[in-house]
Short mmCIF file of C-alpha atoms (C1' of nucleotides) in Angstrom, two decimals:
data_model
loop_
_atom_site.label_atom_id
_atom_site.label_comp_id
_atom_site.label_asym_id
_atom_site.label_seq_id
_atom_site.Cartn_x
_atom_site.Cartn_y
_atom_site.Cartn_z
CA MET A 1 113.20 -143.34 -19.62
CA LYS A 2 116.73 -142.48 -20.85
CA ASN A 3 118.94 -139.89 -19.15
CA VAL A 4 118.89 -137.31 -19.82
CA LEU A 5 122.99 -136.39 -20.41
CA ASP A 6 122.21 -138.64 -23.32
CA VAL A 7 119.49 -136.29 -24.73
CA LEU A 8 121.56 -133.41 -24.41
CA ARG A 9 124.77 -135.00 -25.47
CA GLU A 10 122.49 -136.93 -28.80
CA ARG A 11 120.63 -133.24 -29.57
CA GLY A 12 124.63 -131.18 -29.07
CA TYR A 13 124.39 -129.20 -26.42
CA VAL A 14 127.26 -130.99 -24.24
CA LYS A 15 130.76 -128.88 -24.36
CA GLN A 16 132.42 -129.52 -20.62
CA VAL A 17 131.09 -132.08 -17.83
CA VAL A 18 133.08 -132.33 -14.12
CA PHE A 19 133.40 -135.89 -13.02
CA GLU A 20 131.02 -136.62 -16.21
CA ASP A 21 130.53 -140.49 -14.63
CA GLU A 22 129.32 -139.53 -11.36
CA LEU A 23 126.32 -136.65 -13.02
CA TYR A 24 125.05 -138.75 -14.78
CA GLU A 25 124.34 -141.68 -13.16
CA LEU A 26 122.78 -139.20 -10.51
CA LEU A 27 120.10 -137.06 -13.10
CA GLY A 28 119.65 -141.27 -13.49
CA LYS A 29 118.38 -142.25 -10.51
CA GLU A 30 116.67 -139.60 -8.79
CA SER A 31 115.27 -135.67 -8.86
CA VAL A 32 118.41 -133.70 -10.03
CA THR A 33 117.76 -129.62 -8.69
CA PHE A 34 119.79 -128.01 -11.04
CA TYR A 35 120.60 -124.12 -12.38
CA THR A 36 121.60 -121.54 -14.72
CA GLY A 37 122.75 -118.36 -14.46
CA TYR A 38 121.57 -115.50 -17.10
CA ASP A 39 122.54 -111.51 -15.69
CA PRO A 40 120.19 -108.90 -17.03
CA THR A 41 122.59 -106.79 -18.57
CA ALA A 42 119.21 -105.74 -20.92
CA ASP A 43 115.59 -105.61 -21.10
CA SER A 44 115.10 -108.95 -22.57
CA LEU A 45 117.13 -112.26 -23.55
CA HIS A 46 118.54 -112.83 -26.81
CA VAL A 47 119.16 -116.39 -29.04
CA GLY A 48 122.05 -116.65 -27.32
CA HIS A 49 120.16 -117.37 -24.25
CA PHE A 50 117.55 -119.07 -25.42
CA VAL A 51 120.09 -122.11 -26.29
CA THR A 52 120.37 -123.01 -22.45
CA LEU A 53 116.65 -121.87 -22.16
CA MET A 54 115.47 -124.57 -24.34
CA ALA A 55 118.62 -126.95 -22.47
CA MET A 56 116.70 -126.26 -19.50
CA ALA A 57 113.36 -127.49 -20.25
CA HIS A 58 114.70 -129.89 -21.65
CA MET A 59 115.80 -131.23 -18.29
CA GLN A 60 112.75 -130.51 -16.47
CA ARG A 61 110.60 -132.54 -19.09
CA ALA A 62 113.24 -135.44 -17.44
CA GLY A 63 112.07 -135.53 -14.43
CA HIS A 64 114.48 -132.44 -13.28
CA ARG A 65 114.26 -129.34 -11.81
CA PRO A 66 115.15 -126.35 -12.39
CA ILE A 67 116.48 -123.08 -11.21
CA ALA A 68 116.58 -120.11 -13.16
CA LEU A 69 118.38 -117.50 -11.36
CA ILE A 70 118.69 -113.98 -12.67
CA GLY A 71 122.62 -111.81 -11.49
CA GLY A 72 120.60 -109.20 -10.39
CA GLY A 73 123.60 -108.74 -8.05
CA THR A 74 126.80 -110.47 -9.92
CA ALA A 75 124.99 -107.59 -13.20
CA MET A 76 126.43 -105.01 -10.25
CA VAL A 77 129.80 -106.13 -11.10
CA GLY A 78 129.57 -107.50 -14.53
CA ASP A 79 131.00 -111.12 -15.93
CA PRO A 80 134.55 -109.97 -17.38
CA SER A 81 134.27 -114.09 -19.43
CA GLY A 82 134.86 -113.44 -22.92
CA ARG A 83 135.39 -109.47 -22.65
CA THR A 84 137.29 -107.36 -23.65
CA ASP A 85 137.00 -104.35 -22.17
CA MET A 86 135.07 -103.44 -18.96
CA ARG A 87 131.54 -103.68 -19.55
CA SER A 88 129.19 -100.22 -18.01
CA MET A 89 128.05 -99.72 -14.54
CA MET A 90 124.90 -100.36 -14.58
CA THR A 91 122.70 -98.49 -11.77
CA LYS A 92 119.99 -100.50 -9.11
CA GLU A 93 117.44 -98.60 -11.42
CA THR A 94 118.28 -100.47 -14.89
CA ILE A 95 119.11 -104.39 -14.10
CA LEU A 96 116.10 -103.38 -11.15
CA HIS A 97 113.81 -103.05 -14.69
CA ASN A 98 115.96 -106.19 -16.20
CA VAL A 99 114.91 -108.64 -13.84
CA GLU A 100 111.55 -107.82 -13.93
CA CYS A 101 111.49 -107.85 -18.72
CA PHE A 102 113.77 -111.45 -17.50
CA LYS A 103 110.62 -113.21 -15.63
CA LYS A 104 107.87 -112.03 -18.01
CA GLN A 105 110.56 -113.80 -20.27
CA MET A 106 111.47 -116.95 -19.05
CA SER A 107 108.31 -118.53 -17.78
CA ARG A 108 107.21 -118.65 -21.50
CA PHE A 109 110.19 -121.78 -21.55
CA ILE A 110 110.13 -122.78 -18.31
CA ASP A 111 107.09 -124.54 -16.71
CA PHE A 112 107.31 -122.68 -13.13
CA GLY A 113 104.18 -124.24 -11.07
CA GLU A 114 105.08 -125.35 -7.78
CA GLY A 115 107.10 -127.05 -7.10
CA LYS A 116 108.78 -128.55 -10.89
CA ALA A 117 111.49 -124.94 -11.27
CA MET A 118 112.37 -121.36 -9.57
CA ILE A 119 113.37 -118.33 -10.38
CA VAL A 120 115.73 -116.03 -7.80
CA ASN A 121 117.13 -113.74 -8.16
CA ASN A 122 121.25 -113.41 -6.49
CA ALA A 123 120.74 -109.87 -5.75
CA ASP A 124 118.32 -110.83 -2.46
CA TRP A 125 121.93 -112.44 -0.61
CA LEU A 126 124.60 -109.89 -2.65
CA TYR A 127 122.87 -107.51 -1.83
CA ASP A 128 123.32 -107.25 2.22
CA LEU A 129 126.45 -109.01 2.35
CA ASN A 130 129.51 -107.75 3.97
CA TYR A 131 132.58 -106.99 3.13
CA ILE A 132 134.47 -108.45 5.96
CA ASP A 133 132.76 -111.21 6.46
CA PHE A 134 132.27 -112.68 3.29
CA LEU A 135 136.24 -111.87 2.33
CA ARG A 136 137.18 -113.89 5.72
CA ASP A 137 133.70 -116.66 5.12
CA VAL A 138 134.90 -117.28 1.49
CA GLY A 139 137.28 -115.18 -0.27
CA ALA A 140 139.46 -117.10 1.66
CA CYS A 141 138.19 -119.96 -0.06
CA PHE A 142 139.80 -119.30 -3.37
CA SER A 143 143.59 -118.36 -5.10
CA VAL A 144 143.97 -115.84 -6.78
CA ASN A 145 147.32 -117.96 -8.24
CA GLN A 146 144.56 -120.81 -9.38
CA MET A 147 142.51 -117.15 -10.89
CA LEU A 148 145.21 -116.24 -13.24
CA THR A 149 145.26 -119.56 -14.63
CA ALA A 150 141.54 -119.98 -15.81
CA GLU A 151 140.30 -118.93 -19.17
CA CYS A 152 138.11 -116.22 -18.71
CA PHE A 153 140.89 -113.72 -17.61
CA LYS A 154 143.71 -114.62 -20.23
CA GLN A 155 142.36 -112.18 -22.16
CA ARG A 156 142.05 -109.67 -20.17
CA LEU A 157 145.01 -109.75 -17.75
CA GLU A 158 146.27 -108.75 -21.30
CA ARG A 159 144.35 -105.18 -21.47
CA GLY A 160 143.72 -104.95 -18.00
CA LEU A 161 141.12 -106.11 -15.60
CA SER A 162 139.26 -104.13 -12.70
CA PHE A 163 138.77 -105.44 -9.34
CA LEU A 164 136.07 -105.04 -9.28
CA GLU A 165 135.70 -107.90 -11.91
CA PHE A 166 138.31 -110.11 -10.90
CA ASN A 167 135.89 -110.37 -7.39
CA TYR A 168 132.89 -111.86 -10.34
CA MET A 169 134.12 -114.93 -9.88
CA LEU A 170 133.46 -115.12 -5.77
CA MET A 171 130.08 -113.51 -6.41
CA GLN A 172 129.00 -116.20 -9.26
CA GLY A 173 130.50 -119.18 -7.12
CA TYR A 174 129.01 -117.84 -4.03
CA ASP A 175 125.65 -117.77 -5.66
CA PHE A 176 126.43 -121.74 -6.36
CA LEU A 177 126.90 -121.96 -2.73
CA GLU A 178 123.80 -120.03 -1.57
CA LEU A 179 121.19 -122.68 -3.71
CA ASN A 180 122.41 -125.48 -2.63
CA LYS A 181 122.06 -124.49 1.20
CA ARG A 182 118.72 -123.00 0.36
CA TYR A 183 117.79 -125.38 -2.09
CA ASN A 184 120.06 -128.09 -2.28
CA CYS A 185 121.05 -127.18 -6.08
CA VAL A 186 124.01 -129.81 -6.77
CA LEU A 187 124.12 -128.74 -10.75
CA GLN A 188 125.08 -125.29 -12.38
CA ALA A 189 124.62 -125.34 -15.49
CA GLY A 190 125.94 -122.38 -19.20
CA GLY A 191 127.64 -121.68 -21.36
CA ASP A 192 130.65 -122.95 -22.50
CA ASP A 193 132.42 -119.20 -21.20
CA GLN A 194 130.90 -119.99 -17.78
CA TRP A 195 132.86 -122.76 -17.19
CA SER A 196 135.78 -121.80 -14.70
CA ASN A 197 132.78 -119.97 -12.44
CA MET A 198 131.70 -122.88 -12.47
CA LEU A 199 133.25 -124.93 -11.21
CA ALA A 200 134.59 -122.32 -8.97
CA GLY A 201 131.08 -122.35 -6.91
CA ALA A 202 131.57 -126.25 -7.95
CA ASP A 203 135.69 -125.57 -5.87
CA LEU A 204 133.49 -123.87 -2.85
CA ILE A 205 130.35 -126.12 -1.92
CA ARG A 206 133.00 -129.30 -1.67
CA ARG A 207 135.84 -126.83 0.23
CA LYS A 208 132.43 -124.98 2.09
CA VAL A 209 129.77 -127.68 3.14
CA GLY A 210 132.26 -130.93 2.48
CA LYS A 211 129.38 -131.98 -0.28
CA LYS A 212 129.80 -133.04 -4.34
CA ALA A 213 128.89 -130.34 -7.16
CA TYR A 214 128.56 -130.46 -10.52
CA ALA A 215 129.09 -128.58 -13.88
CA LEU A 216 128.17 -128.59 -17.45
CA THR A 217 128.74 -125.96 -19.78
CA PHE A 218 126.82 -126.06 -22.87
CA SER A 219 128.20 -124.98 -26.77
CA LEU A 220 127.85 -121.48 -27.77
CA LEU A 221 125.92 -121.57 -30.67
CA THR A 222 127.86 -120.67 -34.21
CA THR A 223 128.47 -119.58 -37.39
CA SER A 224 130.38 -122.13 -39.72
CA GLU A 225 133.52 -119.95 -39.14
CA GLY A 226 133.12 -119.56 -35.06
CA LYS A 227 131.35 -116.07 -34.20
CA LYS A 228 128.53 -115.73 -32.34
CA MET A 229 125.45 -115.99 -33.35
CA GLY A 230 122.60 -113.96 -33.04
CA LYS A 231 123.87 -110.55 -34.16
CA THR A 232 122.59 -108.78 -37.10
CA ALA A 233 122.94 -105.50 -38.67
CA LYS A 234 120.26 -104.30 -36.15
CA GLY A 235 121.84 -105.57 -33.61
CA ALA A 236 121.60 -108.72 -31.62
CA VAL A 237 117.85 -111.38 -32.25
CA TRP A 238 116.16 -110.67 -29.27
CA LEU A 239 112.70 -112.44 -28.06
CA ASP A 240 111.15 -109.35 -26.90
CA ALA A 241 109.06 -108.92 -29.72
CA GLU A 242 108.83 -105.51 -29.35
CA LYS A 243 112.85 -105.27 -30.11
CA THR A 244 112.84 -107.96 -33.17
CA SER A 245 109.68 -108.16 -34.36
CA PRO A 246 108.28 -111.38 -35.10
CA PHE A 247 108.19 -111.52 -39.26
CA ASP A 248 112.35 -110.38 -38.48
CA PHE A 249 112.68 -113.62 -35.57
CA PHE A 250 111.37 -115.73 -38.26
CA GLN A 251 114.04 -114.63 -40.63
CA TYR A 252 116.60 -115.16 -38.77
CA TRP A 253 115.99 -118.56 -39.02
CA ARG A 254 114.85 -119.08 -41.93
CA ASN A 255 118.42 -117.21 -43.23
CA VAL A 256 120.92 -119.68 -41.72
CA GLU A 257 123.31 -120.75 -43.07
CA ASP A 258 122.41 -125.12 -44.82
CA ASP A 259 125.22 -125.76 -42.71
CA ARG A 260 124.00 -124.71 -39.46
CA VAL A 261 120.26 -125.91 -40.12
CA ALA A 262 120.76 -129.29 -38.18
CA THR A 263 122.71 -128.14 -35.00
CA CYS A 264 120.42 -125.56 -34.78
CA MET A 265 117.15 -127.06 -35.27
CA LYS A 266 118.90 -129.79 -32.92
CA LEU A 267 119.48 -127.02 -30.57
CA LEU A 268 116.17 -124.60 -30.35
CA THR A 269 113.49 -126.74 -31.22
CA PHE A 270 112.25 -129.93 -29.60
CA MET A 271 112.17 -131.56 -33.33
CA GLU A 272 113.01 -135.68 -33.14
CA LEU A 273 116.36 -136.18 -34.00
CA ASP A 274 116.13 -138.76 -36.66
CA GLU A 275 112.92 -135.73 -38.75
CA ILE A 276 115.83 -133.94 -38.39
CA ALA A 277 117.63 -136.29 -40.13
CA GLU A 278 115.70 -136.21 -42.85
CA LEU A 279 114.91 -132.76 -44.09
CA THR A 280 118.65 -131.85 -43.16
CA ALA A 281 119.93 -134.78 -45.66
CA TYR A 282 119.90 -132.69 -48.72
CA LYS A 283 122.78 -130.39 -50.34
CA ASP A 284 120.57 -128.75 -52.48
CA GLU A 285 117.22 -126.62 -52.66
CA ARG A 286 115.26 -128.59 -50.85
CA MET A 287 117.67 -127.61 -47.61
CA ASN A 288 114.30 -124.33 -47.69
CA ALA A 289 112.32 -126.69 -47.58
CA ALA A 290 114.35 -127.73 -43.82
CA LYS A 291 114.89 -123.83 -43.06
CA GLU A 292 111.57 -122.71 -42.92
CA ARG A 293 110.39 -125.92 -40.63
CA LEU A 294 112.91 -124.11 -38.31
CA ALA A 295 112.28 -120.50 -39.32
CA TYR A 296 108.42 -122.35 -37.84
CA GLU A 297 109.16 -124.31 -34.81
CA VAL A 298 112.36 -121.88 -33.41
CA THR A 299 109.55 -118.95 -33.41
CA ALA A 300 106.19 -120.50 -32.23
CA ILE A 301 108.11 -121.79 -28.69
CA VAL A 302 109.75 -118.48 -28.02
CA HIS A 303 106.35 -115.77 -30.00
CA GLY A 304 103.48 -118.82 -29.58
CA LYS A 305 101.75 -120.69 -32.11
CA ASP A 306 99.03 -118.58 -33.45
CA THR A 307 101.82 -115.46 -34.25
CA ALA A 308 104.33 -118.89 -35.59
CA ASP A 309 101.41 -119.72 -38.41
CA ARG A 310 100.51 -115.73 -38.72
CA VAL A 311 104.81 -115.34 -39.66
CA LEU A 312 105.15 -117.61 -42.10
CA LYS A 313 101.74 -116.97 -43.87
CA GLU A 314 103.08 -113.88 -44.28
CA VAL A 315 106.71 -114.29 -45.26
CA LYS A 316 105.11 -117.19 -47.75
CA ALA A 317 102.69 -113.69 -49.59
CA SER A 318 105.55 -111.17 -49.28
CA PHE A 319 108.47 -113.85 -50.82
CA SER A 320 105.37 -114.97 -53.56
CA LEU A 321 103.88 -110.74 -54.23
CA ASP A 322 100.77 -112.44 -52.65
CA VAL A 323 99.62 -108.87 -52.16
CA ASP A 324 96.86 -109.24 -49.60
CA ASN A 325 98.16 -111.07 -47.50
CA MET A 326 101.69 -109.78 -47.58
CA PRO A 327 103.36 -107.70 -44.43
CA THR A 328 101.90 -104.56 -44.83
CA VAL A 329 103.44 -100.81 -43.77
CA GLU A 330 100.87 -98.01 -43.63
CA ILE A 331 103.05 -94.19 -44.29
CA ALA A 332 101.40 -91.11 -44.93
CA SER A 333 101.88 -88.51 -48.33
CA PRO A 334 104.29 -89.45 -48.77
CA ILE A 335 106.62 -87.65 -51.74
CA GLY A 336 109.19 -89.56 -53.76
CA ILE A 337 110.35 -92.94 -53.54
CA ILE A 338 113.19 -91.65 -51.06
CA ASP A 339 110.72 -91.01 -48.64
CA VAL A 340 109.18 -94.21 -49.31
CA LEU A 341 112.38 -95.64 -48.28
CA VAL A 342 112.77 -94.43 -44.71
CA LYS A 343 108.84 -93.85 -43.34
CA SER A 344 108.67 -96.97 -44.29
CA GLY A 345 111.77 -97.96 -42.07
CA GLN A 346 113.88 -99.79 -44.44
CA CYS A 347 116.70 -97.11 -44.75
CA LYS A 348 117.64 -95.06 -42.01
CA SER A 349 118.41 -91.49 -43.49
CA ASN A 350 117.86 -89.65 -46.87
CA GLY A 351 121.13 -90.78 -48.27
CA GLU A 352 121.37 -93.99 -47.75
CA ALA A 353 117.71 -94.41 -49.26
CA ARG A 354 119.60 -92.85 -53.12
CA ARG A 355 122.30 -94.84 -52.44
CA LEU A 356 120.45 -97.64 -52.64
CA ILE A 357 118.67 -96.77 -55.08
CA GLU A 358 121.77 -96.29 -57.11
CA GLY A 359 122.81 -99.66 -56.03
CA GLY A 360 119.76 -100.65 -58.04
CA GLY A 361 118.71 -102.14 -55.27
CA VAL A 362 114.40 -101.53 -55.30
CA SER A 363 111.15 -101.70 -57.14
CA VAL A 364 107.91 -100.40 -56.76
CA ASN A 365 105.21 -103.23 -58.35
CA GLU A 366 107.91 -105.04 -60.39
CA THR A 367 110.03 -102.37 -62.14
CA LYS A 368 113.34 -101.21 -60.82
CA ILE A 369 113.65 -97.55 -59.38
CA THR A 370 116.82 -96.08 -61.34
CA ASP A 371 115.92 -92.31 -60.51
CA TYR A 372 116.15 -91.52 -56.79
CA ALA A 373 114.30 -88.21 -57.87
CA TRP A 374 111.38 -90.92 -59.02
CA THR A 375 107.44 -89.70 -57.44
CA LEU A 376 104.79 -91.97 -57.04
CA PRO A 377 102.52 -92.08 -60.35
CA GLU A 378 99.04 -90.51 -60.13
CA GLU A 379 98.15 -94.56 -60.72
CA ILE A 380 99.27 -95.32 -57.64
CA THR A 381 98.47 -92.99 -55.98
CA SER A 382 94.78 -93.37 -56.84
CA LYS A 383 94.78 -96.76 -56.28
CA GLY A 384 96.83 -95.39 -52.55
CA GLU A 385 98.59 -99.39 -51.73
CA PHE A 386 101.71 -100.64 -54.21
CA VAL A 387 104.16 -103.16 -53.08
CA LEU A 388 107.55 -101.99 -52.28
CA HIS A 389 110.87 -104.30 -52.58
CA LYS A 390 114.80 -103.98 -50.95
CA GLY A 391 116.54 -106.42 -52.72
CA LYS A 392 116.11 -109.64 -52.58
CA LYS A 393 114.13 -110.33 -49.41
CA VAL A 394 111.92 -107.33 -48.43
CA HIS A 395 109.06 -106.94 -50.75
CA LEU A 396 106.50 -105.24 -48.96
CA ARG A 397 103.22 -103.61 -49.60
CA ILE A 398 102.95 -99.79 -48.91
CA VAL A 399 99.42 -98.14 -48.00
CA ILE A 400 99.28 -94.90 -48.08
CA LYS A 401 98.35 -93.64 -45.51
"C1'" G B 1 153.24 -91.24 -5.80
"C1'" G B 2 157.72 -91.58 -10.85
"C1'" G B 3 158.43 -92.72 -15.20
"C1'" A B 4 155.90 -94.70 -20.87
"C1'" G B 5 152.74 -95.40 -24.37
"C1'" G B 6 147.10 -94.19 -26.10
"C1'" G B 7 142.03 -92.83 -26.75
"C1'" U B 8 139.76 -92.16 -34.24
"C1'" U B 9 133.94 -93.01 -38.11
"C1'" C B 10 128.95 -99.91 -36.13
"C1'" C B 11 134.04 -103.33 -34.75
"C1'" C B 12 139.71 -103.72 -34.83
"C1'" G B 13 143.08 -100.21 -37.38
"C1'" A B 14 145.84 -96.83 -40.69
"C1'" G B 15 146.93 -90.95 -40.20
"C1'" C B 16 150.23 -87.39 -36.85
"C1'" G B 17 149.21 -79.31 -39.69
"C1'" G B 18 145.90 -78.22 -45.04
"C1'" C B 19 145.59 -83.33 -50.87
"C1'" C B 20 141.38 -85.85 -44.37
"C1'" A B 21 134.81 -87.36 -44.48
"C1'" A B 22 139.68 -89.44 -41.97
"C1'" A B 23 144.31 -95.57 -45.78
"C1'" G B 24 143.10 -100.78 -44.61
"C1'" G B 25 140.84 -105.03 -43.10
"C1'" G B 26 135.85 -107.16 -40.97
"C1'" A B 27 130.72 -106.14 -40.50
"C1'" A B 28 126.92 -104.63 -43.16
"C1'" C B 29 123.06 -103.56 -47.56
"C1'" A B 30 122.92 -103.92 -52.26
"C1'" G B 31 124.50 -105.99 -57.63
"C1'" A B 32 125.82 -110.37 -60.69
"C1'" C B 33 125.96 -115.78 -59.65
"C1'" U B 34 122.06 -119.07 -57.11
"C1'" G B 35 118.41 -122.46 -53.60
"C1'" U B 36 115.82 -116.11 -49.35
"C1'" A B 37 122.75 -121.20 -48.35
"C1'" A B 38 127.62 -121.04 -49.28
"C1'" A B 39 132.12 -119.35 -51.31
"C1'" U B 40 133.39 -115.64 -55.46
"C1'" C B 41 133.68 -110.97 -58.03
"C1'" U B 42 131.74 -106.30 -57.90
"C1'" G B 43 129.12 -101.39 -55.95
"C1'" U B 44 127.92 -98.45 -51.20
"C1'" C B 45 128.63 -97.64 -46.36
"C1'" G B 46 128.76 -89.85 -41.03
"C1'" U B 47 124.58 -86.19 -42.32
"C1'" C B 48 121.70 -82.45 -45.92
"C1'" U B 49 118.45 -78.92 -49.82
"C1'" C B 50 124.04 -84.10 -52.18
"C1'" C B 51 128.33 -81.98 -59.19
"C1'" G B 52 128.14 -78.42 -53.28
"C1'" A B 53 127.65 -77.21 -48.14
"C1'" C B 54 127.53 -79.03 -43.32
"C1'" U B 55 128.99 -81.38 -38.82
"C1'" U B 56 132.56 -85.65 -36.96
"C1'" C B 57 138.77 -88.10 -34.59
"C1'" G B 58 138.06 -88.78 -25.86
"C1'" G B 59 136.73 -83.30 -22.83
"C1'" U B 60 137.76 -77.81 -23.56
"C1'" G B 61 139.43 -73.61 -24.43
"C1'" G B 62 144.79 -71.68 -27.44
"C1'" U B 63 148.31 -71.70 -31.65
"C1'" U B 64 147.68 -71.17 -37.11
"C1'" C B 65 145.44 -68.50 -43.25
"C1'" G B 66 144.29 -73.57 -41.96
"C1'" A B 67 144.48 -79.24 -36.70
"C1'" A B 68 141.92 -85.39 -36.51
"C1'" U B 69 147.86 -83.74 -36.62
"C1'" C B 70 151.14 -78.56 -32.20
"C1'" C B 71 150.20 -76.47 -27.17
"C1'" A B 72 147.56 -76.20 -21.93
"C1'" C B 73 144.23 -77.97 -18.61
"C1'" C B 74 140.48 -81.50 -17.60
"C1'" C B 75 138.09 -87.80 -18.08
"C1'" C B 76 139.38 -92.05 -19.22
"C1'" C B 77 142.38 -97.51 -20.55
"C1'" U B 78 147.15 -99.48 -20.58
"C1'" C B 79 152.37 -100.99 -18.82
"C1'" C B 80 157.11 -100.39 -15.52
"C1'" C B 81 158.09 -98.58 -11.66
"C1'" A B 82 156.04 -98.67 -5.63
#
RNA sequence: GGGAGGGUUCCCGAGCGGCCAAAGGGAACAGACUGUAAAUCUGUCGUCUCCGACUUCGGUGGUUCGAAUCCACCCCCUCCCA
């Protein structure tokens, strides 16, 4: 069987590796227990987490044992990595709620069957730590001088860093040590922004128990301009269907930039590499087929095949104006066009709707609406439904209740 | 604890008594061009009963005909000294 590190490299997951050759050998000869941590800072996982979950899934398929660590304890401290300001503190209740949400979502991607994988919460060992004991035991192993040179604190050293957050690194390091002791976990994987935190843990294990530990970071999903992917007008792209509808989720991937398609396919689907190469070899409108495939595959993994099938049908109907199968929104007795736009959720306020119409972005049944005082004519109200277009990407069937 | 500088609309960031719903950039949405792409150009981007009105510039109270702009107190942040 292929070494999983090769698989991950080919697909473009791997960014940095500690003791690369040794780790490669280890992964090639035995089942390795590894972990990736997720801080429950929201009530749903998002696209950024998804990349690492996929990497975990690949590793699990290669026979290794993943531990999904949910940072119920570390979330109480807040990770300063990549942040320009302090995170707002979350209450224990919120964190607890988020932990539950994460657990539910993760089981869709990772098989948590007996002995195959585990899900643990670092609150189990962090909440009850004794300050003095912890300082003597773990704090003594860290050099402030060294910590200050870490990349993850650089930005914050210019803008301010609280002692609370400064301790995050120790917490994460301690997690790795704890997992190493409890489950013989020898590898930590995670987003590249976690590099210094991961090294801290590997170092701590070496110093405390004299064993080798490894770290591996994954590339973050970025746009061609290097910005983090997964943000839209409505905020992050969530994996929770309630927060980002499967339709919107699908459309997000359907609309990625051309030169991101191959990357996304490699990182977010299980598609074979040669198939990906084939599909993305074009530089013209044939890319659209690849994008549709990407969107379908990702949606199927996140929301299930049935949902992906349904959404694909809806999307196709929507763009080919096949009224019977288009996404439909029911609204109660709309008066004018502004009312329709707001009630259907396409505009946040009347003013926004008005401006959109003035800008020429709205059509009803193929007729562009130019007057915001426009009201539904008799032939539409008697029929009880019509097609609403917002821009060229939103096509809805509106049914009047 | 002492001294200095700050908190502005989604983000960055101007403004420093009226001409401010507040420059500029980014993000976003829409229009043109296209391939439901990128780049480019254009428009919009607080709310409303929209040629007018209303609510915003950390909080609370003042001064003033009039405050994001001045004063007082409070909260938060940064830097220097201890």
